[in-house]
Amino acid sequence: MTTDIWIVTCILLATIIAFVLDCFRMDLVAFVSMLTLLLTGILSPAEATAGFSNSLVLMIAGLFVVGGAILESGVADVAGRWLGRLGGTSTTRLTVAVMLASALLSAFLSSTGTVAVMLPVVLSLCRGAEVSPSKLLIPLAFAASLGGMLTLIGTPPNMVVNQELRGAGLETFQFFSFAPAGLLMLALGIVFMCTLGTRLLPAQATTPAVAGRNQGLVSRPELIHSYGVDGQICEIRIPRGSNFAERTLRELGLRSTFHVNVLAVSTPDKFRSRVRSATVRKCSPETLLHVGDTLFIKSANEEAIAKLIREGQVEMVTTSASLPKVVHLAELIIPPRSKFVARTVRDLDFFRVYGAVVLALRKGNQPVSTRTSDTPLHPGDTLLVAANASALKRLGKSRNDVLLVSEQAEEGDAPLKPVAYWVIGILVGMLIAMSTGLSENVTAVLVAATLMVIAGAFRGTNAYQSINWQSIVLIASVMPLATALDKTGAFDLVVDAIVESPGLTSPWILLLLLFVVTSVLSQAISNTATSVLIAPLALELAAQLDVSPYPLLMGVALAASTAFSTPVASPINALVAGAGSYRFGDFLRVGIPLQLLILIATIAIVPLLFPFSP
């Protein structure tokens, strides 16, 4: 082995170890890997940065914009609700309906976006049917992964293997080339989850309070009780002579001085003194308090409230306050790539930025109602917040950082926005262009993304915000690593070792080996990064053994979508882990049998659809 091969091998191993340990962001790890290849002279500047101008990366960025438009316009929400209603109250019917809906959306949206849309719907269905979310949320996540097997744009690994064929000058996969194998895998997944899978899933006695937005409203007492906030909300009134009169909330520093949160301020009108006829004012740091105002406050510390009453010279009205109607309670869930992760509510300055007060949070089944401002947040945590309608609307648009899964709102489903019909037309046009070969895939995607913006599907810079830049940087930064493995001859060493091993030269054994390696790596690192590294190897092995590359690359693509066995295998697993109160072992118990089932099906069906003979 040459020095360059040793250097590249060390960089590869260090990158994989860093991915597995998850101590740093994956895009940062990949970018450092790319810089190391550049600084060591393994790659030239043009080779190291080629990934950022690669048509695959541009197409994935365009698809994020298209998917964002589908989400922003409400098309995905309506589709998810419509399909979700087919489930009825039977657990089996619900499982089938949820998995079909998730797979269909995931065939055209990102899997994370699909789960973000479907999660509130599924939780609402669970409440209506009195079924534990633990029975449906893993099927939801797994179906989103399986749906990526249905189309060329269903998941980045599909596009990665297609790009390898294009780079080799071979005929590429068509838009629906993945569908025959993908449909079989989806059918197997549904059958498995409706039979053995449902027995392996945990059965919780009670359902979390999280419910679907605009589906089944949750009562305030139920929300307050489920988060352990009972008895922590009370009313105080400012009498004449109070130290709080004619001062702003900022001046008083109630949160820092007395450790209480003000949820609302009610001012009685000039002619009636009863609070129910009072005006509830928007609560902000600049809210000025007057004599006669009633404050709705939350605190878990009785001594703090006593100190507040004593030093502020205010009156206690009731210790079991009923919040005004304009104050909405809502539940939020933290997605995996949120900027909230590893930060506290205090760090985020949540009230100032979003205009909402965090009352409590839930980690799995454990509510945290004290010192919530200082508790670090993690993916899957749920927050109970109090806010007005406009603040909830802002939170609802922050899908990348926080997912609004339940709120108090008017009953009835929100109608489609007028721009939704343009979005549907543009999407259909893009799919026709890609499936019929009227234009190159990247051209069709970029044109569709541009038309979505021109049609008004986004406001301001929301189109840029819809792009998951972490994924873009990750993919573009991992590509040079594959280039370095090829340039230094490291790929050739691996290929030669396999070719010289009699037991590995059978194309069936080779397909099995590539599937196992890809599937195992996808449990620990990004499936896109895995496919970027394995796809060139599969192509080179096919050339050396004189077999068709299509079954091997199809096997790699299918294996990359089998990230089932751990809650950290993919962002969607992490997203449902908290909402479903799953343990690490739940994913192992259900995921490993399904992976083995997909493996057997791949070995059996892929060579029939794509023969080994060139």
XYZ file of C-alpha atoms in Angstrom:
614
model
C 0.000 0.000 0.000
C 1.234 3.465 -0.881
C 1.471 6.357 1.553
C -1.484 8.062 -0.130
C -3.646 4.963 0.372
C -2.714 4.857 4.072
C -3.596 8.540 4.450
C -6.954 8.154 2.706
C -7.757 5.008 4.712
C -6.995 6.805 7.981
C -9.159 9.768 6.947
C -11.996 7.405 5.997
C -11.823 5.496 9.296
C -11.588 8.716 11.322
C -14.617 10.098 9.474
C -16.698 6.977 10.087
C -15.692 6.866 13.776
C -16.626 10.538 14.176
C -19.984 9.852 12.525
C -20.655 6.913 14.852
C -19.610 8.734 18.043
C -21.868 11.651 17.088
C -19.797 14.153 19.067
C -19.821 16.673 16.230
C -22.281 17.621 13.503
C -22.030 15.259 10.532
C -21.682 18.094 8.023
C -18.759 19.499 10.034
C -17.066 16.100 10.151
C -17.485 15.651 6.393
C -16.214 19.171 5.682
C -13.111 18.618 7.840
C -12.534 15.350 5.974
C -12.674 17.220 2.672
C -10.255 19.893 3.957
C -7.845 17.203 5.168
C -7.778 15.621 1.721
C -7.025 19.044 0.287
C -4.335 19.984 2.823
C -2.540 16.622 2.508
C -2.350 17.051 -1.263
C -4.408 13.941 -1.972
C -6.874 16.041 -3.961
C -6.472 19.285 -5.871
C -8.698 22.277 -4.952
C -10.876 21.568 -7.993
C -11.295 17.902 -7.025
C -11.969 18.684 -3.352
C -14.683 21.236 -4.096
C -16.245 19.469 -7.073
C -19.097 18.164 -4.943
C -20.544 21.653 -4.472
C -21.069 22.020 -8.226
C -22.237 18.444 -8.763
C -25.614 18.186 -10.491
C -26.759 15.665 -7.858
C -26.235 18.201 -5.058
C -28.066 20.895 -7.035
C -30.964 18.518 -7.692
C -31.266 17.588 -4.014
C -31.278 21.291 -3.080
C -34.014 21.892 -5.669
C -36.069 19.019 -4.270
C -35.882 20.571 -0.802
C -37.446 23.711 -2.286
C -40.157 21.699 -4.059
C -40.888 19.771 -0.870
C -40.941 22.989 1.136
C -43.529 24.451 -1.239
C -45.719 21.378 -0.810
C -45.522 21.802 2.964
C -45.999 25.593 2.978
C -49.047 25.479 0.708
C -50.830 22.928 2.894
C -50.964 20.242 0.188
C -49.089 17.710 2.326
C -51.243 18.428 5.396
C -54.466 17.904 3.447
C -53.149 14.697 1.872
C -52.035 13.367 5.243
C -55.386 14.142 6.898
C -57.392 12.694 4.021
C -55.456 9.448 3.951
C -55.333 9.270 7.726
C -59.126 9.278 7.976
C -59.247 5.968 6.130
C -57.890 4.205 9.195
C -61.047 4.058 11.272
C -60.534 2.649 14.774
C -58.989 -0.751 14.014
C -55.296 -0.953 14.860
C -54.617 -3.016 11.737
C -56.520 -0.613 9.457
C -54.802 2.335 11.110
C -51.389 0.732 10.564
C -52.119 0.092 6.883
C -53.534 3.599 6.318
C -50.669 5.324 8.150
C -47.978 3.339 6.337
C -49.554 3.856 2.907
C -49.970 7.581 3.522
C -46.416 7.930 4.824
C -44.909 5.927 1.943
C -46.848 7.869 -0.694
C -45.742 11.241 0.664
C -42.166 10.022 1.181
C -41.948 8.994 -2.482
C -41.980 12.694 -3.381
C -41.023 14.493 -0.142
C -38.074 14.006 2.168
C -38.704 11.322 4.771
C -38.200 13.858 7.582
C -40.721 16.233 5.996
C -43.169 13.357 5.620
C -42.978 12.403 9.286
C -43.238 16.059 10.308
C -46.510 16.298 8.374
C -47.907 12.933 9.441
C -46.935 12.965 13.130
C -49.784 15.272 14.273
C -52.250 13.325 12.125
C -51.186 9.964 13.544
C -51.260 11.170 17.138
C -54.755 12.495 16.590
C -55.869 9.164 15.110
C -54.432 7.433 18.179
C -56.510 9.611 20.475
C -59.697 9.093 18.489
C -59.251 5.317 18.267
C -57.842 4.988 21.818
C -54.713 3.309 20.455
C -51.285 3.826 21.990
C -49.008 5.940 19.749
C -46.295 3.332 20.348
C -48.259 1.028 18.033
C -48.236 3.450 15.090
C -45.235 5.771 15.269
C -42.546 3.195 14.428
C -44.672 1.984 11.472
C -44.951 5.644 10.425
C -41.159 6.105 10.464
C -40.406 2.774 8.779
C -42.965 3.462 6.039
C -41.324 6.832 5.348
C -38.036 4.988 4.766
C -39.723 2.331 2.627
C -41.481 5.029 0.587
C -38.083 6.330 -0.435
C -37.656 3.099 -2.406
C -40.548 3.919 -4.748
C -39.162 6.700 -6.978
C -35.898 8.137 -8.176
C -36.346 11.222 -5.972
C -37.683 9.311 -2.971
C -34.353 9.402 -1.149
C -30.840 10.758 -1.909
C -29.235 7.262 -2.145
C -31.417 6.543 -5.192
C -30.061 9.636 -6.884
C -26.506 8.778 -5.810
C -26.534 5.373 -7.534
C -28.141 6.962 -10.584
C -25.358 9.537 -10.692
C -22.764 6.750 -10.655
C -24.349 5.217 -13.755
C -24.409 8.585 -15.492
C -20.757 9.212 -14.597
C -19.796 5.844 -16.096
C -21.609 6.654 -19.337
C -24.233 3.948 -18.764
C -27.996 4.155 -19.153
C -29.479 5.508 -15.952
C -32.446 4.302 -13.909
C -35.780 5.809 -14.906
C -38.072 7.685 -12.530
C -40.111 4.592 -11.633
C -37.346 1.978 -12.052
C -37.283 1.611 -8.276
C -41.057 1.112 -7.984
C -41.361 -2.678 -8.642
C -38.843 -3.598 -5.940
C -39.972 -0.722 -3.721
C -43.628 -1.745 -3.840
C -42.723 -5.297 -2.832
C -40.620 -4.011 0.089
C -43.444 -1.711 1.178
C -45.954 -4.578 1.003
C -43.648 -6.796 3.069
C -43.181 -3.966 5.567
C -46.936 -3.456 5.950
C -47.633 -7.180 6.330
C -44.814 -7.521 8.858
C -45.960 -4.534 10.947
C -49.594 -5.731 10.926
C -48.664 -9.231 12.109
C -45.416 -9.902 13.966
C -44.368 -6.248 14.203
C -47.420 -5.132 16.166
C -46.699 -7.872 18.735
C -43.091 -6.733 19.073
C -44.038 -3.088 19.564
C -44.536 -1.908 23.167
C -48.123 -1.461 24.315
C -48.395 1.509 26.649
C -51.348 1.695 28.987
C -51.988 5.358 28.361
C -51.425 7.671 25.435
C -49.361 10.831 25.746
C -51.288 14.053 25.670
C -49.854 14.979 22.294
C -52.619 15.181 19.731
C -53.015 16.194 16.139
C -53.476 19.813 15.254
C -56.887 20.569 13.780
C -57.936 16.975 14.370
C -58.954 16.283 18.006
C -58.556 19.131 20.456
C -57.084 18.408 23.866
C -58.735 19.968 26.890
C -56.701 22.399 28.960
C -57.064 20.388 32.185
C -55.796 17.280 30.384
C -52.756 19.113 29.020
C -51.986 20.749 32.344
C -52.297 17.458 34.209
C -50.225 15.422 31.738
C -47.305 17.845 32.084
C -47.497 18.015 35.872
C -48.474 21.697 35.966
C -51.492 21.171 38.245
C -51.664 23.867 40.903
C -48.839 25.899 39.381
C -51.041 28.492 37.643
C -52.707 31.175 39.749
C -54.167 34.696 39.557
C -52.966 37.770 41.408
C -54.475 41.277 41.368
C -52.695 44.603 41.621
C -54.470 46.771 44.267
C -53.892 50.436 44.979
C -50.527 50.997 46.616
C -48.914 47.962 44.977
C -45.247 48.222 44.066
C -46.084 46.715 40.656
C -48.480 49.477 39.551
C -47.363 51.607 36.580
C -44.263 49.523 35.959
C -43.432 47.232 33.026
C -42.745 43.512 33.265
C -39.179 44.205 32.183
C -38.665 46.650 35.060
C -40.087 44.211 37.579
C -37.990 41.271 36.376
C -40.549 38.802 37.692
C -38.841 35.835 36.035
C -35.359 36.564 37.367
C -36.347 38.005 40.754
C -39.349 35.900 41.764
C -38.977 32.887 39.404
C -42.491 33.237 38.002
C -43.718 33.456 34.404
C -46.505 35.865 33.471
C -48.870 34.182 31.003
C -51.426 36.965 30.548
C -52.460 40.361 31.876
C -56.159 41.185 32.181
C -57.413 44.756 32.544
C -61.082 45.285 33.585
C -63.071 47.676 31.429
C -64.168 51.031 32.764
C -67.714 50.001 33.545
C -67.411 46.456 34.805
C -65.062 45.054 37.354
C -65.459 41.372 36.703
C -62.508 39.766 34.974
C -64.660 37.860 32.530
C -65.568 41.167 30.861
C -62.015 42.451 30.998
C -59.593 43.011 28.147
C -56.682 40.568 27.956
C -53.608 42.398 26.732
C -50.706 40.974 24.786
C -48.028 39.988 27.266
C -44.521 41.257 26.472
C -41.546 42.698 28.411
C -42.927 46.190 27.708
C -46.415 45.442 29.082
C -47.291 48.241 31.536
C -49.211 47.154 34.636
C -52.026 49.237 36.129
C -54.031 49.218 39.337
C -56.805 46.640 39.016
C -54.928 44.434 36.523
C -55.049 40.686 37.022
C -51.914 38.653 36.290
C -52.077 34.984 35.349
C -48.769 33.515 36.521
C -47.082 30.117 36.579
C -44.639 29.016 39.248
C -43.817 25.703 40.901
C -42.341 27.423 43.942
C -44.836 28.352 46.659
C -42.194 30.371 48.497
C -41.557 32.407 45.342
C -45.260 33.228 45.061
C -45.410 34.184 48.748
C -42.409 36.454 48.246
C -44.063 37.982 45.181
C -47.253 38.747 47.125
C -45.333 40.134 50.086
C -42.821 42.341 48.289
C -45.091 43.368 45.424
C -48.027 44.075 47.757
C -50.412 42.227 45.465
C -53.488 40.108 46.230
C -53.987 36.406 45.533
C -57.238 35.833 43.627
C -57.216 32.073 43.122
C -54.719 29.198 43.095
C -56.641 27.251 40.456
C -56.806 29.804 37.688
C -58.610 29.268 34.406
C -56.592 30.899 31.644
C -58.316 33.423 29.358
C -59.529 32.064 26.036
C -57.021 34.153 24.088
C -54.180 32.261 25.778
C -53.717 29.021 23.861
C -51.899 25.964 25.141
C -49.907 24.037 22.557
C -47.420 21.196 22.374
C -44.193 21.324 20.404
C -41.739 18.546 19.594
C -38.028 19.069 18.959
C -36.873 17.514 15.636
C -33.373 16.026 15.312
C -31.661 18.860 13.413
C -33.253 21.683 15.381
C -31.135 24.578 16.588
C -32.846 24.001 19.954
C -30.956 20.732 20.521
C -28.514 20.856 23.483
C -29.708 24.382 24.362
C -32.030 25.557 27.123
C -35.146 27.710 26.932
C -33.154 30.448 28.651
C -30.365 30.210 26.057
C -32.911 30.504 23.259
C -34.601 33.550 24.859
C -37.784 31.750 23.882
C -40.285 34.318 25.122
C -38.656 37.266 23.363
C -38.106 35.444 20.054
C -41.400 33.545 19.784
C -43.735 35.381 22.162
C -44.573 32.113 23.947
C -43.985 30.958 27.513
C -42.715 27.412 28.124
C -44.783 25.973 30.980
C -43.238 22.516 31.109
C -41.536 19.896 28.998
C -41.680 16.145 28.662
C -38.752 13.775 28.158
C -40.250 10.476 27.105
C -42.883 9.715 29.748
C -41.312 11.997 32.342
C -42.767 15.521 32.692
C -40.401 18.290 33.785
C -42.377 21.179 35.282
C -39.679 22.776 37.422
C -36.551 24.582 36.243
C -37.665 24.079 32.658
C -35.737 27.153 31.559
C -32.438 25.507 32.529
C -33.086 21.990 31.179
C -31.160 21.157 27.962
C -33.426 20.095 25.097
C -32.962 16.931 23.050
C -34.597 15.482 19.917
C -38.033 14.079 20.686
C -38.623 16.279 23.752
C -42.055 17.920 23.846
C -42.777 21.395 25.208
C -46.031 22.727 26.638
C -46.274 26.420 25.797
C -48.784 29.208 26.379
C -49.118 31.796 23.618
C -51.567 33.859 21.629
C -52.753 32.925 18.134
C -50.126 34.983 16.274
C -47.271 33.448 18.288
C -48.570 29.946 17.544
C -48.716 30.830 13.866
C -45.030 31.818 13.942
C -44.138 28.603 15.743
C -46.102 26.580 13.194
C -43.865 27.930 10.422
C -40.636 26.958 12.209
C -40.723 23.309 11.091
C -36.934 22.991 10.964
C -36.535 23.894 14.640
C -39.786 22.942 16.317
C -42.810 20.946 15.210
C -46.233 22.132 16.364
C -48.143 18.910 16.990
C -51.094 20.028 19.084
C -52.846 23.297 19.788
C -56.108 24.728 20.975
C -57.772 26.091 17.877
C -61.077 26.336 16.134
C -62.322 22.987 14.963
C -62.284 22.177 11.270
C -59.513 21.618 8.776
C -57.675 24.566 7.309
C -58.473 24.971 3.591
C -55.854 24.836 0.888
C -54.151 28.118 0.129
C -54.867 29.507 -3.375
C -51.239 28.934 -4.357
C -51.656 25.221 -3.565
C -53.230 24.575 -6.952
C -50.213 26.119 -8.694
C -47.966 23.964 -6.508
C -49.869 20.806 -7.489
C -49.693 21.728 -11.191
C -45.956 22.435 -11.053
C -45.327 19.192 -9.136
C -47.285 17.155 -11.679
C -45.384 18.821 -14.519
C -42.044 18.032 -12.876
C -42.991 14.383 -12.367
C -44.156 14.035 -15.983
C -40.937 15.597 -17.276
C -38.808 13.282 -15.136
C -40.756 10.080 -15.728
C -41.037 10.512 -19.523
C -37.509 11.784 -20.105
C -38.667 15.115 -21.586
C -35.761 16.788 -19.813
C -32.807 15.927 -17.628
C -33.820 15.257 -14.026
C -31.779 18.142 -12.625
C -33.310 20.526 -15.180
C -36.853 19.478 -14.326
C -36.226 19.869 -10.592
C -34.536 23.275 -10.830
C -37.261 24.618 -13.149
C -39.957 23.345 -10.772
C -38.206 24.887 -7.752
C -37.949 28.233 -9.529
C -41.609 28.165 -10.565
C -42.636 27.375 -6.970
C -40.929 30.582 -5.835
C -42.361 32.655 -8.697
C -45.868 31.309 -7.991
C -45.645 32.630 -4.437
C -45.433 29.377 -2.496
C -42.883 31.041 -0.199
C -42.677 34.368 1.547
C -39.414 36.249 1.764
C -36.432 33.967 2.228
C -38.488 30.906 3.188
C -37.345 29.125 0.031
C -33.753 29.256 1.270
C -34.888 28.165 4.736
C -36.621 25.105 3.269
C -33.256 23.745 2.097
C -31.543 21.502 4.621
C -28.106 23.017 4.211
C -26.574 20.513 6.614
C -27.511 17.700 4.231
C -26.236 19.646 1.221
C -22.851 20.308 2.838
C -22.671 16.704 4.059
C -23.255 15.217 0.599
C -20.961 17.658 -1.199
C -18.187 17.117 1.372
C -18.360 13.306 1.369
C -18.108 13.048 -2.436
C -14.400 14.016 -2.488
C -13.680 11.115 -0.140
C -14.983 8.685 -2.755
C -12.885 10.513 -5.363
C -9.779 10.122 -3.182
C -10.405 6.399 -2.677
C -10.589 5.979 -6.441
C -7.657 8.296 -7.272
C -5.216 6.666 -4.827
C -6.097 3.115 -5.830
C -7.739 2.184 -2.517
C -10.872 1.068 -4.351
C -8.744 -1.116 -6.625
C -7.222 -2.888 -3.610
C -10.658 -3.728 -2.218
C -11.921 -4.839 -5.634
C -8.852 -6.994 -6.241
C -9.219 -8.616 -2.803
C -12.841 -9.511 -3.533
C -12.114 -10.718 -7.073
C -9.290 -12.954 -5.817
C -11.561 -14.525 -3.185
C -13.387 -17.436 -4.840
C -16.196 -17.343 -2.291
C -17.055 -13.729 -3.110
C -17.062 -13.805 -6.897
C -20.629 -15.075 -7.163
C -22.864 -12.108 -8.029
C -25.452 -13.373 -5.535
C -22.873 -13.372 -2.731
C -21.642 -9.972 -3.880
C -25.166 -8.536 -3.776
C -25.583 -9.992 -0.275
C -22.264 -8.514 0.887
C -23.009 -5.031 -0.510
C -26.484 -5.040 1.042
C -25.195 -6.080 4.486
C -22.349 -3.539 4.512
C -24.602 -0.706 3.323
C -27.409 -1.592 5.737
C -25.093 -1.890 8.741
C -23.299 1.382 8.004
C -26.666 3.133 7.540
C -27.546 2.328 11.161
C -24.655 4.481 12.350
C -23.987 7.145 9.707
C -26.016 8.998 7.114
C -27.457 6.680 4.472
C -26.521 9.271 1.856
C -22.887 9.276 2.975
C -22.928 5.477 2.993
C -24.264 5.258 -0.564
C -21.719 7.840 -1.766
C -18.939 5.541 -0.513
C -20.404 2.136 -1.467
C -21.951 2.921 -4.890
C -18.578 3.505 -6.678
C -17.285 0.270 -5.156
C -20.318 -1.630 -6.461
C -19.830 -0.159 -9.935
C -16.146 -1.104 -10.006
C -16.849 -4.638 -8.780
C -19.446 -5.094 -11.517
C -16.914 -4.036 -14.148
C -14.186 -6.351 -12.806
C -16.477 -9.379 -12.523
C -18.211 -8.636 -15.830
C -21.706 -8.518 -14.334
C -24.414 -5.932 -14.783
C -24.057 -2.985 -12.365
C -27.824 -2.463 -12.132
C -28.710 -5.208 -9.601
C -25.733 -4.304 -7.410
C -26.545 -0.578 -7.399
C -30.238 -1.287 -6.851
C -29.266 -3.451 -3.863
C -27.153 -0.606 -2.447
C -30.038 1.863 -2.855
C -32.537 -0.467 -1.167
C -30.142 -1.280 1.677
C -29.534 2.423 2.318
C -33.252 2.824 3.087
C -33.274 0.159 5.819
C -32.197 2.366 8.726
C -34.615 0.659 11.117
C -32.674 -0.784 14.027
C -31.687 2.188 16.190
C -33.343 5.480 17.165
C -30.257 7.319 15.859
C -30.169 5.509 12.508
C -32.082 8.350 10.861
C -33.669 11.680 11.841
C -37.172 10.234 11.491
C -36.441 7.492 14.028
C -35.253 10.117 16.502
C -38.357 12.211 15.791
C -40.811 9.431 16.714
C -38.705 8.027 19.571
C -39.746 10.770 22.002
C -43.361 11.073 20.865
C -43.827 7.308 21.124
C -41.836 6.951 24.381
C -39.751 4.219 22.757
C -36.637 2.653 24.217
C -33.491 1.784 22.257
C -34.399 -1.904 22.399
C -37.801 -1.314 20.793
C -36.114 -0.331 17.528
C -33.760 -3.318 17.706
C -36.591 -5.753 18.400
C -38.696 -4.553 15.452
C -36.031 -3.234 13.090
C -33.665 -6.204 12.834
C -36.345 -8.730 11.701
C -37.628 -6.227 9.115
C -34.088 -5.622 7.823
C -33.544 -9.357 7.445
C -36.871 -9.656 5.635
C -35.921 -6.858 3.218
C -32.508 -8.489 2.720
C -34.060 -11.838 1.743
C -36.550 -10.136 -0.561
C -33.782 -8.102 -2.213
C -31.666 -11.182 -2.942
C -34.735 -12.937 -4.355
C -36.362 -10.207 -6.457
C -33.666 -7.772 -7.612
C -31.823 -10.266 -9.874
C -35.168 -11.084 -11.495
C -35.923 -7.431 -12.206
C -32.315 -6.584 -13.133
C -30.443 -9.715 -14.324
C -26.761 -10.122 -13.491
C -25.843 -10.803 -17.117
C -24.576 -7.556 -18.748
